[in-house]
Coordinates of C-alpha atoms in Angstrom, one line a residue:
M1 CA -18.2 -17.4 -0.8
R2 CA -16.0 -14.5 0.4
R3 CA -13.2 -13.8 -2.1
L4 CA -10.3 -14.1 0.3
E5 CA -11.5 -16.9 2.5
D6 CA -8.6 -18.3 4.6
K7 CA -6.0 -16.4 2.6
V8 CA -3.0 -15.2 4.6
A9 CA -2.2 -11.5 4.1
I10 CA 0.2 -9.0 5.4
V11 CA -0.7 -5.3 5.2
T12 CA 2.1 -2.9 6.1
G13 CA 1.4 0.6 7.5
A14 CA -2.0 -0.7 8.6
A15 CA -2.4 0.9 12.1
Q16 CA -4.1 3.9 10.6
G17 CA -5.1 5.6 7.3
L18 CA -5.5 3.7 4.1
G19 CA -3.6 0.7 5.5
E20 CA -6.3 0.3 8.1
T21 CA -9.0 0.4 5.4
Y22 CA -7.1 -2.2 3.4
A23 CA -6.7 -4.5 6.4
K24 CA -10.3 -4.3 7.5
A25 CA -11.6 -4.9 4.0
M26 CA -9.5 -8.0 3.5
A27 CA -10.5 -9.4 6.8
A28 CA -14.2 -8.8 5.9
E29 CA -13.6 -10.9 2.8
G30 CA -12.3 -13.8 4.9
A31 CA -8.5 -13.2 4.9
K32 CA -6.3 -13.9 8.0
V33 CA -4.6 -10.5 8.3
M34 CA -1.2 -9.6 9.8
V35 CA -1.7 -5.9 10.7
S36 CA 1.8 -4.5 10.5
D37 CA 3.0 -1.0 11.4
I38 CA 5.8 0.9 13.0
E39 CA 3.2 2.1 15.4
D40 CA 1.0 0.0 17.7
P41 CA -1.5 -1.9 15.6
S42 CA -3.6 -3.2 18.4
R43 CA -6.6 -0.9 17.9
V44 CA -7.1 -2.1 14.3
V45 CA -6.6 -5.7 15.3
N46 CA -9.2 -5.4 18.0
E47 CA -11.7 -3.7 15.7
I48 CA -11.3 -6.5 13.1
K49 CA -11.8 -9.1 15.8
E50 CA -14.9 -7.3 17.0
S51 CA -16.3 -7.5 13.5
N52 CA -15.7 -11.3 13.5
G53 CA -12.6 -11.1 11.4
T54 CA -9.2 -12.8 12.0
A55 CA -6.2 -10.6 12.6
V56 CA -3.0 -10.3 14.6
G57 CA -0.6 -7.4 14.8
I58 CA 3.1 -6.7 14.9
Q59 CA 5.2 -3.5 15.1
C60 CA 7.5 -3.7 12.1
D61 CA 10.1 -1.3 10.6
V62 CA 9.9 -1.9 6.8
T63 CA 13.5 -0.5 6.5
D64 CA 15.0 -3.2 8.8
D65 CA 15.5 -6.7 7.4
A66 CA 15.4 -8.3 10.9
S67 CA 12.1 -6.6 11.7
I68 CA 10.6 -7.8 8.4
A69 CA 11.8 -11.4 9.0
A70 CA 10.2 -11.3 12.5
M71 CA 6.9 -10.2 10.8
V72 CA 7.0 -13.0 8.3
T73 CA 7.9 -15.6 11.0
A74 CA 5.1 -14.4 13.2
T75 CA 2.6 -14.6 10.3
E76 CA 3.6 -18.1 9.5
E77 CA 3.4 -19.2 13.1
E78 CA 0.0 -17.8 13.5
F79 CA -1.6 -18.4 10.1
G80 CA 0.7 -20.3 7.7
S81 CA 2.6 -19.2 4.7
V82 CA 2.0 -15.7 3.3
E83 CA -0.2 -15.5 0.2
I84 CA -0.8 -11.7 -0.1
L85 CA 1.4 -8.7 0.6
V86 CA 0.0 -5.2 0.5
N87 CA 3.1 -2.9 0.5
N88 CA 1.4 0.2 1.9
A89 CA 3.8 1.6 4.5
A90 CA 5.0 5.0 3.5
L91 CA 5.7 8.6 4.6
F92 CA 3.1 11.1 3.4
A93 CA 0.9 12.8 5.9
A94 CA 4.0 13.6 8.1
L95 CA 5.7 15.3 5.1
R96 CA 5.6 19.0 4.4
L97 CA 5.7 20.7 1.1
T98 CA 9.3 21.7 0.5
P99 CA 10.8 23.2 -2.7
I100 CA 13.7 21.3 -4.2
M101 CA 16.2 24.0 -3.5
E102 CA 15.2 23.9 0.2
M103 CA 14.9 20.1 0.6
S104 CA 17.7 18.6 2.5
N105 CA 19.6 15.4 1.4
E106 CA 18.5 13.9 4.7
D107 CA 14.8 14.5 4.1
W108 CA 15.1 13.1 0.5
D109 CA 16.9 10.0 1.8
R110 CA 14.4 9.3 4.6
T111 CA 11.4 9.5 2.2
M112 CA 13.1 7.3 -0.4
T113 CA 14.2 4.8 2.2
V114 CA 10.8 4.3 3.7
N115 CA 8.7 4.6 0.6
A116 CA 10.8 2.9 -2.0
R117 CA 13.4 0.7 -0.3
G118 CA 10.9 -0.4 2.3
S119 CA 8.6 -2.0 -0.3
F120 CA 11.7 -3.6 -2.0
Q121 CA 12.8 -5.0 1.4
C122 CA 9.3 -6.4 2.2
I123 CA 9.1 -8.1 -1.2
K124 CA 12.5 -9.8 -0.5
G125 CA 11.3 -10.8 3.0
V126 CA 7.9 -12.2 1.9
V127 CA 8.7 -14.0 -1.3
P128 CA 10.3 -17.1 0.3
S129 CA 7.1 -17.6 2.3
M130 CA 5.0 -17.3 -0.9
L131 CA 7.2 -19.9 -2.6
K132 CA 6.0 -22.5 -0.1
N133 CA 2.5 -22.0 -1.4
G134 CA 3.5 -21.9 -5.0
R135 CA 1.7 -18.7 -5.5
G136 CA 1.4 -15.1 -4.3
K137 CA -0.1 -11.7 -4.8
I138 CA 2.0 -8.5 -4.1
I139 CA 0.1 -5.2 -4.3
N140 CA 2.3 -2.1 -4.2
V141 CA 0.9 1.3 -3.5
S142 CA 2.1 4.2 -5.7
S143 CA 0.5 7.6 -6.1
G144 CA -1.1 9.7 -8.8
T145 CA 1.3 12.5 -7.9
F146 CA 3.8 10.7 -10.1
Y147 CA 1.9 11.7 -13.2
Y148 CA 1.8 15.4 -12.6
G149 CA 4.9 15.9 -10.4
G150 CA 3.4 17.6 -7.3
P151 CA 5.4 20.8 -6.5
G152 CA 7.1 20.7 -3.1
M153 CA 6.9 16.9 -3.1
A154 CA 9.9 15.9 -5.2
D155 CA 11.0 13.3 -2.6
Y156 CA 7.5 11.7 -2.3
V157 CA 6.8 11.8 -6.0
S158 CA 10.1 10.2 -6.9
S159 CA 9.6 7.5 -4.3
K160 CA 6.2 6.7 -5.8
G161 CA 7.6 6.6 -9.3
A162 CA 10.1 4.1 -8.0
I163 CA 7.3 1.9 -6.9
L164 CA 6.0 1.7 -10.5
G165 CA 9.4 0.6 -11.7
L166 CA 9.8 -1.9 -8.8
T167 CA 6.3 -3.3 -9.7
R168 CA 7.3 -4.0 -13.3
S169 CA 10.7 -5.5 -12.5
A170 CA 9.4 -7.7 -9.7
A171 CA 6.5 -8.9 -11.9
R172 CA 8.9 -10.0 -14.6
E173 CA 11.3 -11.7 -12.2
L174 CA 8.6 -13.5 -10.1
G175 CA 6.0 -14.4 -12.8
D176 CA 7.4 -17.9 -13.4
K177 CA 7.0 -18.5 -9.7
N178 CA 3.2 -17.8 -10.0
I179 CA 3.7 -14.6 -8.0
H180 CA 1.7 -11.7 -9.4
V181 CA 2.9 -8.1 -8.7
N182 CA 0.7 -5.1 -9.4
A183 CA 0.3 -1.6 -8.2
I184 CA -2.6 0.6 -7.1
V185 CA -2.2 4.3 -8.0
P186 CA -4.5 6.3 -5.9
G187 CA -5.6 9.9 -6.5
L188 CA -5.8 12.4 -3.6
T189 CA -7.7 10.4 -1.0
I190 CA -9.4 12.1 1.9
S191 CA -7.9 10.0 4.7
E192 CA -7.4 11.3 8.2
G193 CA -3.9 12.3 7.4
V194 CA -4.9 14.3 4.3
D195 CA -7.9 15.9 6.1
N196 CA -5.6 17.2 8.9
H197 CA -2.6 18.2 6.7
P198 CA -2.0 21.9 7.0
Q199 CA -0.9 22.3 3.3
L200 CA -3.1 20.0 1.3
G201 CA -6.4 21.7 1.7
V202 CA -5.9 24.0 -1.3
A203 CA -5.4 20.9 -3.6
R204 CA -8.8 19.4 -2.9
E205 CA -11.1 21.6 -5.0
P206 CA -8.9 21.7 -8.1
T207 CA -8.4 17.9 -7.9
V208 CA -12.1 17.3 -7.9
A209 CA -12.5 19.7 -10.8
S210 CA -9.9 17.7 -12.8
R211 CA -11.7 14.4 -12.4
I212 CA -14.3 12.8 -14.7
L213 CA -16.1 11.8 -11.5
K214 CA -16.7 15.2 -9.7
R215 CA -16.3 14.3 -6.1
E216 CA -13.7 13.7 -3.5
M217 CA -12.1 10.3 -3.2
M218 CA -12.5 8.4 0.0
P219 CA -10.5 5.4 1.3
E220 CA -13.4 3.1 0.6
D221 CA -13.0 3.9 -3.1
L222 CA -9.8 1.8 -3.2
V223 CA -11.3 -1.3 -1.7
G224 CA -12.7 -2.8 -4.9
T225 CA -9.4 -2.6 -6.7
L226 CA -7.5 -3.9 -3.8
L227 CA -9.7 -7.0 -3.4
F228 CA -9.6 -7.6 -7.2
L229 CA -5.8 -7.6 -7.1
A230 CA -5.7 -9.8 -4.0
S231 CA -8.1 -12.4 -5.2
E232 CA -8.2 -15.1 -7.9
D233 CA -10.2 -12.6 -10.1
S234 CA -6.8 -11.1 -11.2
D235 CA -4.9 -14.4 -11.8
F236 CA -3.9 -13.4 -15.3
L237 CA -2.8 -9.9 -14.4
S238 CA 0.7 -8.9 -13.5
G239 CA 3.1 -5.9 -13.9
Q240 CA 0.1 -3.5 -14.1
S241 CA -0.5 -0.2 -12.5
I242 CA -4.2 0.7 -11.9
N243 CA -5.2 4.3 -11.5
V244 CA -8.0 4.8 -9.0
D245 CA -8.5 8.5 -9.2
G246 CA -12.0 9.2 -10.5
G247 CA -10.7 9.5 -14.0
R248 CA -8.2 12.3 -13.5
Y249 CA -5.7 10.5 -15.7
C250 CA -7.2 8.6 -18.6
Q251 CA -4.6 6.0 -19.6

């Protein structure tokens, strides 16, 4: 039996990149997936359907409560109450390395709003639907940059550190409601956005050298951990942050 058979899942930021990988992997395991993104998600939805998966799509701004409410309502109308939320939507590939002394307050606020507050808002928007089921799995997406403080990325690194704090607080608050909250902490992953980024190429070789497993990390390397956290296999796990980085940080 597929691990997520008939589970109802929302994946934010799923029209491309890692979110697309997450959405397709969950659909392949039997989940009914709401593919959410601020951009048009129709390509990913169509590709899931072509692979005999179940998906619908919606354009959603994770920093807007009304937009999130519309996403949850559309999911419930199509599939039923939400059981899984993958909080993936974030700014990364569009950001450029900027020293702290040159970073504007506006750039800082924009990154923090989308990356940190957006996940917070989605949790608030989705939990009432999970309560109807009496259970839920929330999977937040942090970043290994938090552990080493990537230079030129103070806004991004801080936003992903906030995700770890949010994960722990939300897990404690929601545990008695049978809602599990955990975080995936990916290392540098060669997604399309990273591959085409004009400034990240220099980080690839030293990153591989720092890992126990001496190779580049691909989006598919995250799928096993994602499915574990989304499935019943992780039913006694909450408040945890799992590094998926080829062993760069041994914790």
